[in-house]
mmCIF file of C-alpha atoms in Angstrom:
data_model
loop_
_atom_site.group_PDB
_atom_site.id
_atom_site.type_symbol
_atom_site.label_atom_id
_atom_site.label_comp_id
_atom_site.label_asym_id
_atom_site.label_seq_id
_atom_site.Cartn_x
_atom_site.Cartn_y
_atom_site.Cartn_z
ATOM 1 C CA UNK N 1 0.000 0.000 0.000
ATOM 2 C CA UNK N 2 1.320 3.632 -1.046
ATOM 3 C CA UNK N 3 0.239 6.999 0.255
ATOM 4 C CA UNK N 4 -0.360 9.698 -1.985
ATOM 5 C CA UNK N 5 0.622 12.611 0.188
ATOM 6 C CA UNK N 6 -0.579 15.258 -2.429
ATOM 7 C CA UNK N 7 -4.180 13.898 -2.587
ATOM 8 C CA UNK N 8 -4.202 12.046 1.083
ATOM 9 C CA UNK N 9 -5.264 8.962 -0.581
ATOM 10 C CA UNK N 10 -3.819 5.600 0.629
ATOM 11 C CA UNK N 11 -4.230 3.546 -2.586
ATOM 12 C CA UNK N 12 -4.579 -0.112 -3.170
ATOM 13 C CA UNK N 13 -2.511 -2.396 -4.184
ATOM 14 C CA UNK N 14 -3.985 -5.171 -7.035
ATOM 15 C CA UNK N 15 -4.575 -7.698 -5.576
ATOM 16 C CA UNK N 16 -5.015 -6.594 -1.985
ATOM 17 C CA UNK N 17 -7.888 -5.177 -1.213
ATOM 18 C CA UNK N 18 -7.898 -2.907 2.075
ATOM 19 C CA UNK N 19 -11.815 -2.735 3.997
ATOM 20 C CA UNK N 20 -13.500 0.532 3.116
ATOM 21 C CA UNK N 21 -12.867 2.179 6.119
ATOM 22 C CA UNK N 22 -9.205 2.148 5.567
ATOM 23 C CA UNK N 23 -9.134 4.475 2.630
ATOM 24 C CA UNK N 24 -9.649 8.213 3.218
ATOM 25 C CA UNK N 25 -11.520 10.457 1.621
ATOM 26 C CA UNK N 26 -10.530 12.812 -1.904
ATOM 27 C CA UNK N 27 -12.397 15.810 -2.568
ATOM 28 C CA UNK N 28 -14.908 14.217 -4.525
ATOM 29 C CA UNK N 29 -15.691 11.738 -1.677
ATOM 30 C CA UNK N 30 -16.067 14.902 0.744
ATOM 31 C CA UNK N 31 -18.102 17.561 -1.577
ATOM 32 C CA UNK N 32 -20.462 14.642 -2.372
ATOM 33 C CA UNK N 33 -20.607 14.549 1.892
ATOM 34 C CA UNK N 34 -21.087 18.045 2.365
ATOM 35 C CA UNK N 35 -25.010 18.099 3.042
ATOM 36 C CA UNK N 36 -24.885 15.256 5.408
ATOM 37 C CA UNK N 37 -22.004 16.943 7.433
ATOM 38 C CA UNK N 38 -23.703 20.378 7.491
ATOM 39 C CA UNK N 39 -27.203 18.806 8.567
ATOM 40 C CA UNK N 40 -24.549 16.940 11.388
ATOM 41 C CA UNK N 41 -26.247 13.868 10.043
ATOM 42 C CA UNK N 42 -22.356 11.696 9.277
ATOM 43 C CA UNK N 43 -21.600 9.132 11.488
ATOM 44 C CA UNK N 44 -18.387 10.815 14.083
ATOM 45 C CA UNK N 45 -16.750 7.955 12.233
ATOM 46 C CA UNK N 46 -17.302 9.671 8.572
ATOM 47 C CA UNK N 47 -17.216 13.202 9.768
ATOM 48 C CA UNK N 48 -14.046 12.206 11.245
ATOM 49 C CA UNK N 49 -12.418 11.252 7.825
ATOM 50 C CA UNK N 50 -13.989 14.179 6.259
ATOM 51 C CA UNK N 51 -12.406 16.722 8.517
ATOM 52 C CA UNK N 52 -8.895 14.713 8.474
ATOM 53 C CA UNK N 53 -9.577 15.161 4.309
ATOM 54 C CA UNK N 54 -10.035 18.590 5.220
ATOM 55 C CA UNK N 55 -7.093 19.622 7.105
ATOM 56 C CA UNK N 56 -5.110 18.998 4.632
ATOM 57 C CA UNK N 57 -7.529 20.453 1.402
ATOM 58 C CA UNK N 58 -7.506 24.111 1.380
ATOM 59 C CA UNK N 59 -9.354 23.987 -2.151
ATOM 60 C CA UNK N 60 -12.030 21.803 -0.423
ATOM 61 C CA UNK N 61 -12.169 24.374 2.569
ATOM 62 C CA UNK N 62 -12.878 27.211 0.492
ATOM 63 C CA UNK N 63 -15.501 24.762 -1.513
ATOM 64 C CA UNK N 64 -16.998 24.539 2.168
ATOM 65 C CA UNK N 65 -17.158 27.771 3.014
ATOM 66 C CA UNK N 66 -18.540 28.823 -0.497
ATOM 67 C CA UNK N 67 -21.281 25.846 -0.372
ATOM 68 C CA UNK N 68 -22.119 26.942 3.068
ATOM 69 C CA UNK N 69 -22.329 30.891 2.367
ATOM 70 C CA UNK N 70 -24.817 29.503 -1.575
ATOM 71 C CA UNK N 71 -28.460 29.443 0.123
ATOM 72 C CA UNK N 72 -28.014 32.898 2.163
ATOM 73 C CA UNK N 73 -26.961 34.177 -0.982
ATOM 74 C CA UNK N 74 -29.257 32.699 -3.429
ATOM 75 C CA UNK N 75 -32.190 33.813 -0.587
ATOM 76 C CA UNK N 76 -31.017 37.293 -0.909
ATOM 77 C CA UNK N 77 -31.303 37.704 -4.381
ATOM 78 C CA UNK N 78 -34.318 35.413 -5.234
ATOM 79 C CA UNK N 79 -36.440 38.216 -2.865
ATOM 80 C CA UNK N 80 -39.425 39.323 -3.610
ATOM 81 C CA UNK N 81 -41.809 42.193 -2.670
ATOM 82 C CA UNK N 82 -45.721 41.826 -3.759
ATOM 83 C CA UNK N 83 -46.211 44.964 -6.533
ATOM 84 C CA UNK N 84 -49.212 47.233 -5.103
ATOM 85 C CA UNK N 85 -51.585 47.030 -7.441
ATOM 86 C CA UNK N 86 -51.615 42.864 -6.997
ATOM 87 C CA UNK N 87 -51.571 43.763 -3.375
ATOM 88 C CA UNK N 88 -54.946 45.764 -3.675
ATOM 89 C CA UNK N 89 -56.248 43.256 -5.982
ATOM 90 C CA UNK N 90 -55.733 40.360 -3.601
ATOM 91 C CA UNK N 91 -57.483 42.644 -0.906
ATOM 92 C CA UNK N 92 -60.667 43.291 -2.918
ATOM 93 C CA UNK N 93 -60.783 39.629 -3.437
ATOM 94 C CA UNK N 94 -60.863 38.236 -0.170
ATOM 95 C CA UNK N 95 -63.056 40.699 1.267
ATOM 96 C CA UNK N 96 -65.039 39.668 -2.118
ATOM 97 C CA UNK N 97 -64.498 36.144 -1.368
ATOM 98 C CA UNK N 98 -65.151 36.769 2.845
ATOM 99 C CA UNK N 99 -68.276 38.203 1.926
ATOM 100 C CA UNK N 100 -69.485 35.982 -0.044
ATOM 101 C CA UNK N 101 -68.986 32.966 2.506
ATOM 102 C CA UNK N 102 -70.832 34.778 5.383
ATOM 103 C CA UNK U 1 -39.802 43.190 15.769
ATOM 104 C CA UNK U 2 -38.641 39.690 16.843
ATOM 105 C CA UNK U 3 -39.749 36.796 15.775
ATOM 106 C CA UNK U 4 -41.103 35.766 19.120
ATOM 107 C CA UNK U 5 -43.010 39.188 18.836
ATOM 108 C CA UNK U 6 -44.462 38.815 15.628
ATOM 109 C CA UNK U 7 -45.595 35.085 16.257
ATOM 110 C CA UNK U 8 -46.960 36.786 19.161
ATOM 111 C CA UNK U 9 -48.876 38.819 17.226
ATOM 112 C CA UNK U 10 -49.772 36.775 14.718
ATOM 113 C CA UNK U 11 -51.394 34.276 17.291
ATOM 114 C CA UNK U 12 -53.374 37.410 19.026
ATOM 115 C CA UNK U 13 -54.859 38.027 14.985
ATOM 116 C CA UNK U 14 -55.635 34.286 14.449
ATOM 117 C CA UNK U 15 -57.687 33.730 17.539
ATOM 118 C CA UNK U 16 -59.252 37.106 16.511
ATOM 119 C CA UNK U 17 -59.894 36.316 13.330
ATOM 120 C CA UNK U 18 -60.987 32.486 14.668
ATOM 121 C CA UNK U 19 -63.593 34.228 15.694
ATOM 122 C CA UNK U 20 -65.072 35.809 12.832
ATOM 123 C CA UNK U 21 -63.055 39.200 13.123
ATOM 124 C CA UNK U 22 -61.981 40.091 9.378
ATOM 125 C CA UNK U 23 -59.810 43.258 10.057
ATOM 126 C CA UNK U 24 -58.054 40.554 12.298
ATOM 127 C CA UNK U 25 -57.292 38.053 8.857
ATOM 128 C CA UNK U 26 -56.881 40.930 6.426
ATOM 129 C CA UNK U 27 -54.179 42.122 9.221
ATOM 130 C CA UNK U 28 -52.291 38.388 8.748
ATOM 131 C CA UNK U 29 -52.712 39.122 4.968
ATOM 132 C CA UNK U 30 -51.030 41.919 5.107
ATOM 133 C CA UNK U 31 -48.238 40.500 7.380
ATOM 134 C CA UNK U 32 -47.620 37.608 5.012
ATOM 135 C CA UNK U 33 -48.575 38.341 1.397
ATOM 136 C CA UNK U 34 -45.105 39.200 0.634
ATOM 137 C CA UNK U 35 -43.597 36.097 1.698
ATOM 138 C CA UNK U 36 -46.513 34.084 -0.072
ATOM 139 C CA UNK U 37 -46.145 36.209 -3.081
ATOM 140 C CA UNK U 38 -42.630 35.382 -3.413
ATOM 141 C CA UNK U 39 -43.031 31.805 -2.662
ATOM 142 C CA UNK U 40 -44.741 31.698 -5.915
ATOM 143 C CA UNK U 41 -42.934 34.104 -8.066
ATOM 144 C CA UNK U 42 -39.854 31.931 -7.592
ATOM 145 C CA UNK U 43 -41.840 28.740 -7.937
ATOM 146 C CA UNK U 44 -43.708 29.631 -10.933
ATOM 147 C CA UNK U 45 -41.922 32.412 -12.444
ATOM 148 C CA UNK U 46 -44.767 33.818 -13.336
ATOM 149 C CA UNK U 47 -46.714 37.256 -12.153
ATOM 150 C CA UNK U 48 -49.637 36.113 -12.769
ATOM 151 C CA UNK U 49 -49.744 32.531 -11.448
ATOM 152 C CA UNK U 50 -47.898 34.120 -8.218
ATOM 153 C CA UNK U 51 -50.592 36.693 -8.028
ATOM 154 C CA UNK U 52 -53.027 33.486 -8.409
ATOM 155 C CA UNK U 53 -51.494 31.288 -5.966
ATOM 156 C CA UNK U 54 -51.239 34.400 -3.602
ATOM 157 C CA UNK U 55 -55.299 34.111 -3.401
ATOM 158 C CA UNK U 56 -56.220 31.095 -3.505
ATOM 159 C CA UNK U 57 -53.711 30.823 -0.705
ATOM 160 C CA UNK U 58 -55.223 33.519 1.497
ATOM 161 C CA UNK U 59 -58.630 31.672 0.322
ATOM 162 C CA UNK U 60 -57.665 28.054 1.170
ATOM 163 C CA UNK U 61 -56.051 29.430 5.034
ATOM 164 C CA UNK U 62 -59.504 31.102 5.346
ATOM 165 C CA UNK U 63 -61.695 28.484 4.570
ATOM 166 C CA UNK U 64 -59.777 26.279 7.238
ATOM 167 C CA UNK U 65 -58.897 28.808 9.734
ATOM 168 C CA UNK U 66 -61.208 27.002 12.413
ATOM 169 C CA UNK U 67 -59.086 23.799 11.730
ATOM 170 C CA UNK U 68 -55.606 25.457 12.545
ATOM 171 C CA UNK U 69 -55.020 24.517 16.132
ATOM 172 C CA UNK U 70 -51.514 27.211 15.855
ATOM 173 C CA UNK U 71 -49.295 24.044 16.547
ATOM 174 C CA UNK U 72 -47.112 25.560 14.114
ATOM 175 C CA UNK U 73 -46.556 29.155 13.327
ATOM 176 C CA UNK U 74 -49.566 30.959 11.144
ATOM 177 C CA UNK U 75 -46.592 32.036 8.432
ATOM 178 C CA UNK U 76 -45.100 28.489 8.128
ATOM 179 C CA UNK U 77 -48.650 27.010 7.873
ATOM 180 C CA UNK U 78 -49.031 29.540 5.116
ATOM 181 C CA UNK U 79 -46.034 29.182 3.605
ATOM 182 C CA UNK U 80 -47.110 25.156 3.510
ATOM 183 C CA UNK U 81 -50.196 26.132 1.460
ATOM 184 C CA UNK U 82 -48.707 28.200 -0.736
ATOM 185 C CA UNK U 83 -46.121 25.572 -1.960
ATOM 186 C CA UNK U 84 -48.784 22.960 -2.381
ATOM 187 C CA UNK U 85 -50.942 25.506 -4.550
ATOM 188 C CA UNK U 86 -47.598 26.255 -6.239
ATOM 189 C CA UNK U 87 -46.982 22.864 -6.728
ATOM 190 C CA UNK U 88 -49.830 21.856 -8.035
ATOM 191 C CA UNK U 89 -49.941 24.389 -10.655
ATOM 192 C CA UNK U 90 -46.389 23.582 -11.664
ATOM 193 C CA UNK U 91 -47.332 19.742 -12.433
ATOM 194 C CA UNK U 92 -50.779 20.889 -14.468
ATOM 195 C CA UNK U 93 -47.886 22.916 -16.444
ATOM 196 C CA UNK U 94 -45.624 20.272 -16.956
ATOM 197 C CA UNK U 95 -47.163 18.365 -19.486
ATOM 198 C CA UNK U 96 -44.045 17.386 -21.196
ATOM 199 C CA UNK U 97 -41.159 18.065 -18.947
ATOM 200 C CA UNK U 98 -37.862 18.004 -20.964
ATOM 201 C CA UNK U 99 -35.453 15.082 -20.077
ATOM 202 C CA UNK U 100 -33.388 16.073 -16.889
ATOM 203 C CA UNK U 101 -30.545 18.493 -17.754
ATOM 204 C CA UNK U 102 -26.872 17.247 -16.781
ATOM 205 C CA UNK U 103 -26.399 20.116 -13.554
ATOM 206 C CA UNK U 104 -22.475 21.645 -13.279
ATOM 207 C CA UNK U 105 -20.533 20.860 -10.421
ATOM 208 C CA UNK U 106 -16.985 21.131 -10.009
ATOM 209 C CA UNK U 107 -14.376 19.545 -11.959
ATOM 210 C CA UNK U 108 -12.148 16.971 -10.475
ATOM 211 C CA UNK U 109 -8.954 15.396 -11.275
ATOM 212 C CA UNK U 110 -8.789 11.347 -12.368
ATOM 213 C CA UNK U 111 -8.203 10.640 -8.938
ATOM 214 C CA UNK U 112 -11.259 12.868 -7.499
ATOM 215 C CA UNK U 113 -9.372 15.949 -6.330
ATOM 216 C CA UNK U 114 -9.732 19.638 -6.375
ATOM 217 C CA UNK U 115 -6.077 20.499 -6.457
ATOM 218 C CA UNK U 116 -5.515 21.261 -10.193
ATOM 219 C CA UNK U 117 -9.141 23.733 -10.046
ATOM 220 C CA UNK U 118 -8.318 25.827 -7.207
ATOM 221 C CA UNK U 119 -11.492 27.362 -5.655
ATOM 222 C CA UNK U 120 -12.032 30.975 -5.095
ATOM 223 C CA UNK U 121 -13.468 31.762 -1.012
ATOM 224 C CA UNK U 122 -15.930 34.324 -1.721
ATOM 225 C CA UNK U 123 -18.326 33.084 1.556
ATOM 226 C CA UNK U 124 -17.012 36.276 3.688
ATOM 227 C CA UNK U 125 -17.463 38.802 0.721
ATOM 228 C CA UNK U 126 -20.820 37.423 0.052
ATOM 229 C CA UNK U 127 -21.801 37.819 3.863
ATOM 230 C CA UNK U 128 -20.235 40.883 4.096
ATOM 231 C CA UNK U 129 -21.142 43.089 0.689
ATOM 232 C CA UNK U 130 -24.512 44.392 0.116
ATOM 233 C CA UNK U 131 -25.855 42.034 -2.715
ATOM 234 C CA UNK U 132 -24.677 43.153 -6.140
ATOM 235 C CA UNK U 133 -27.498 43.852 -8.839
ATOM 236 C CA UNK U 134 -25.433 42.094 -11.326
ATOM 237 C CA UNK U 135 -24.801 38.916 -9.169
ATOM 238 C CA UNK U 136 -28.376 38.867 -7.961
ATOM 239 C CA UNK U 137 -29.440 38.500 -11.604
ATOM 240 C CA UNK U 138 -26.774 35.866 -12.409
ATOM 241 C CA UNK U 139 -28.309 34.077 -9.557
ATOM 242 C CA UNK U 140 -31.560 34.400 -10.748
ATOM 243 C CA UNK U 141 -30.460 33.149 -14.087
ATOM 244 C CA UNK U 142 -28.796 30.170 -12.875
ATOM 245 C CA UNK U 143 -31.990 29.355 -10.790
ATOM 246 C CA UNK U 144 -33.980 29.530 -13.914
ATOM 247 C CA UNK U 145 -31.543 27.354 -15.249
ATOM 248 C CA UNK U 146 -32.141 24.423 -13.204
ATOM 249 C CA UNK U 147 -34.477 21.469 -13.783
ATOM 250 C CA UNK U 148 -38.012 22.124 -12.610
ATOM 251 C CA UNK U 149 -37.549 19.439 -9.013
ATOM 252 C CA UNK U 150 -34.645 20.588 -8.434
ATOM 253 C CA UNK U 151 -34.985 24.104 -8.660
ATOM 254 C CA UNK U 152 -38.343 23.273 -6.703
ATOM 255 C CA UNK U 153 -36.646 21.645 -3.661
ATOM 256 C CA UNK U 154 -33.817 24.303 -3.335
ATOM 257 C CA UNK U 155 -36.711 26.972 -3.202
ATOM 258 C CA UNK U 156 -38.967 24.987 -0.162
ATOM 259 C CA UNK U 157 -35.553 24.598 1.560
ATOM 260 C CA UNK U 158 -33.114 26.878 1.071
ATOM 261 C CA UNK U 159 -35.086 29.980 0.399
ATOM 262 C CA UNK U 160 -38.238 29.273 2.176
ATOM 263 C CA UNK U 161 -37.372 27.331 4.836
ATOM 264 C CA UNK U 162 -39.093 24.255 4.890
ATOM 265 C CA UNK U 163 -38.415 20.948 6.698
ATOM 266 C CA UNK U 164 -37.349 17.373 4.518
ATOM 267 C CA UNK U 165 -40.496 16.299 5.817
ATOM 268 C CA UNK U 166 -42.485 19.323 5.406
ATOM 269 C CA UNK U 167 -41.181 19.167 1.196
ATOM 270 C CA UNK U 168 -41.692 15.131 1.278
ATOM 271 C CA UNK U 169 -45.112 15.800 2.279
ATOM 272 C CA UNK U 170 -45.524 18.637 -0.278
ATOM 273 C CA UNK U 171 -43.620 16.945 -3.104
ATOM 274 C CA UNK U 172 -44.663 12.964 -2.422
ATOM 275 C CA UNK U 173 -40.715 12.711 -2.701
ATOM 276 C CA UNK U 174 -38.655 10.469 -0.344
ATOM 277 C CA UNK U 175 -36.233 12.658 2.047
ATOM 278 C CA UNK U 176 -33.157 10.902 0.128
ATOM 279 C CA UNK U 177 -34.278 11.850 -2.939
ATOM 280 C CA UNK U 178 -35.116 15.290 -2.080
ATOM 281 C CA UNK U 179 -31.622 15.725 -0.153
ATOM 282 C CA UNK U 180 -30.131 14.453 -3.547
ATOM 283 C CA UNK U 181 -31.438 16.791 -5.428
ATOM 284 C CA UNK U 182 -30.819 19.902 -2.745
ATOM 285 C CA UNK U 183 -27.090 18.839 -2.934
ATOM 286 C CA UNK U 184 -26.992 19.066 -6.472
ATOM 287 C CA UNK U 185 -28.991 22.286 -7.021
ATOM 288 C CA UNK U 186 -27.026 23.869 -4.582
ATOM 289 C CA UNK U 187 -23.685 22.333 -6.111
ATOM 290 C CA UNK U 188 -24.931 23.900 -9.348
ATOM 291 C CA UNK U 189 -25.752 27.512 -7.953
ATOM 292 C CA UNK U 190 -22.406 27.430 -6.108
ATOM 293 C CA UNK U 191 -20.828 26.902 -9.491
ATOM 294 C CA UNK U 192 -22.764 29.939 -11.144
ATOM 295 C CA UNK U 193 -21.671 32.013 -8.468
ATOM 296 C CA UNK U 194 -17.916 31.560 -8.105
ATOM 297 C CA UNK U 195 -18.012 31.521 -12.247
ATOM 298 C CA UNK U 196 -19.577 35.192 -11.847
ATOM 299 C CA UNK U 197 -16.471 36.061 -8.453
ATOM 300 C CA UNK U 198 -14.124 34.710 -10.897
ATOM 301 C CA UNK U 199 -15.207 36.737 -14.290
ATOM 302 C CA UNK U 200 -14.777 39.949 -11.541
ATOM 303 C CA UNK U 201 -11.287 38.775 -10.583
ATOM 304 C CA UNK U 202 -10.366 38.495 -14.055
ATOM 305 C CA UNK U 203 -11.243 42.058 -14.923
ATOM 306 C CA UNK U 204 -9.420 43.462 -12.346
#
């Protein structure tokens, strides 16, 4: 068995399969975990090979950070405000509506 | 006003307006039209159907006001209806839904790493900086951009708040399925916005 230091992958050798648990995570492995580890839903075994993955990943910490800061974001600029005139529509038809009804 | 406050106040209008007082609902209208409205503007993309959904909304919590017990919170009872009008108006549109598009996420090396596409950290700057007109609308593009369930579940959780189980109910999706699709949708937004940090870095 090698380690690749750059990408903190221990590889296999052919021929000599190592359990799952052995091998550590590569980006990939960790942005496809990202939901599960925001929503603190990993098992403290996974979330611990995802943070060991990141200590040593500063392009997956910045993915992190960037993932984390999308929703805020994308809330921010998908705002809306009601235009008055529906406003004053939607008011003449419930009373319309209320009226109606009683 | 905090939120405690204006749950607070919203439960003082609903028992009011329990009880037959109309100024009472027209006053939760008014507190929560906006958020409904928006709901379904995002939903639908559509003025119209928004407006639509925004009434029949209002209409539908009427009608059942006597049912609502105010386990939850009036606004996220609301904001339940609304996506379930929403929703359903979005499947009597989707007659022939085109094949699911292939979403971007980031690019990898062979071996699954990030190292050879270094990633820009924009998450302070975007906390920080008043939202940019120019990134807002990129982000509204690349919203538009994504398939119709996907773009649907990113809006119920990420913008509006909702629960897996609150969207599982409102979809008839399984929670897995619905976290798949969050993870991608938000994979693919993420991507539109660090293209649109990087295009500004590039100019400077």
């Amino acid at each position: 068995m090698k380690r690749d230091e750059a990408l903190g992958i221990i590889e296999r050798n052919e021929g000599a399969p190592q359990p799952a648990e052995v091998r550590m995570y590569n980006c990939k492995d960790s942005i496809n975990l990202l939901l599960e580890f925001l929503d603190g839903e990993m098992s403290p075994e996974d979330a611990q090979h995802l943070r060991e993955h990141l200590r040593g990943c500063s392009p997956c910490v910045d993915f992190l950070r960037t993932y984390r800061a999308t929703p805020g974001l994308c809330k921010k600029a998908l705002a809306a405000k009601m235009p008055k005139e529906v406003s004053e529509k939607l008011t003449e038809f419930l009373r319309s509506k209320i009226k109606s009804a009683s | 006003m905090s939120d405690e406050a204006v749950r607070e106040e919203d439960r003082e209008l609903l028992s009011r307006a329990q009880d037959g007082d109309v100024s009472a609902f027209e006053a939760l209208v008014d507190a929560h039209r906006d958020k409904v409205y928006g709901l379904a503007l995002r939903m639908t993309r559509s003025e119209a159907d928004a407006a639509e959904i925004t009434q029949d909304t209002f209409l539908s919590a009427y009608q059942h006001l006597k049912d609502f017990r105010g386990d939850a919170a009036f606004g996220s009872w609301v904001h339940r209806i609304a996506a379930n009008h929403a929703l359903m108006r979005l499947r009597h549109r989707r007659v022939a839904q085109a094949a699911e598009q292939e979403l971007q996420g980031p690019e990898f090396t062979e071996r699954g790493s990030l190292a050879d596409y270094p990633q820009t950290d924009w998450s302070r700057d975007a906390e920080e900086k008043a939202l940019d007109a120019e990134l807002g609308t990129a982000i509204q593009q690349a919203s538009d951009r994504l398939p119709e369930g996907y773009r649907e579940v990113f809006l119920l959780k990420d913008v509006e708040g909702l629960s897996y189980e609150q969207i599982a109910e409102a979809t008839g999706d399984s929670i897995p399925a619905i976290k798949s699709r969050l993870h991608r949708a938000r994979l693919a937004l993420r991507e539109a916005i660090d293209a649109f940090y990087n295009r500004d870095s590039r100019e400077l």
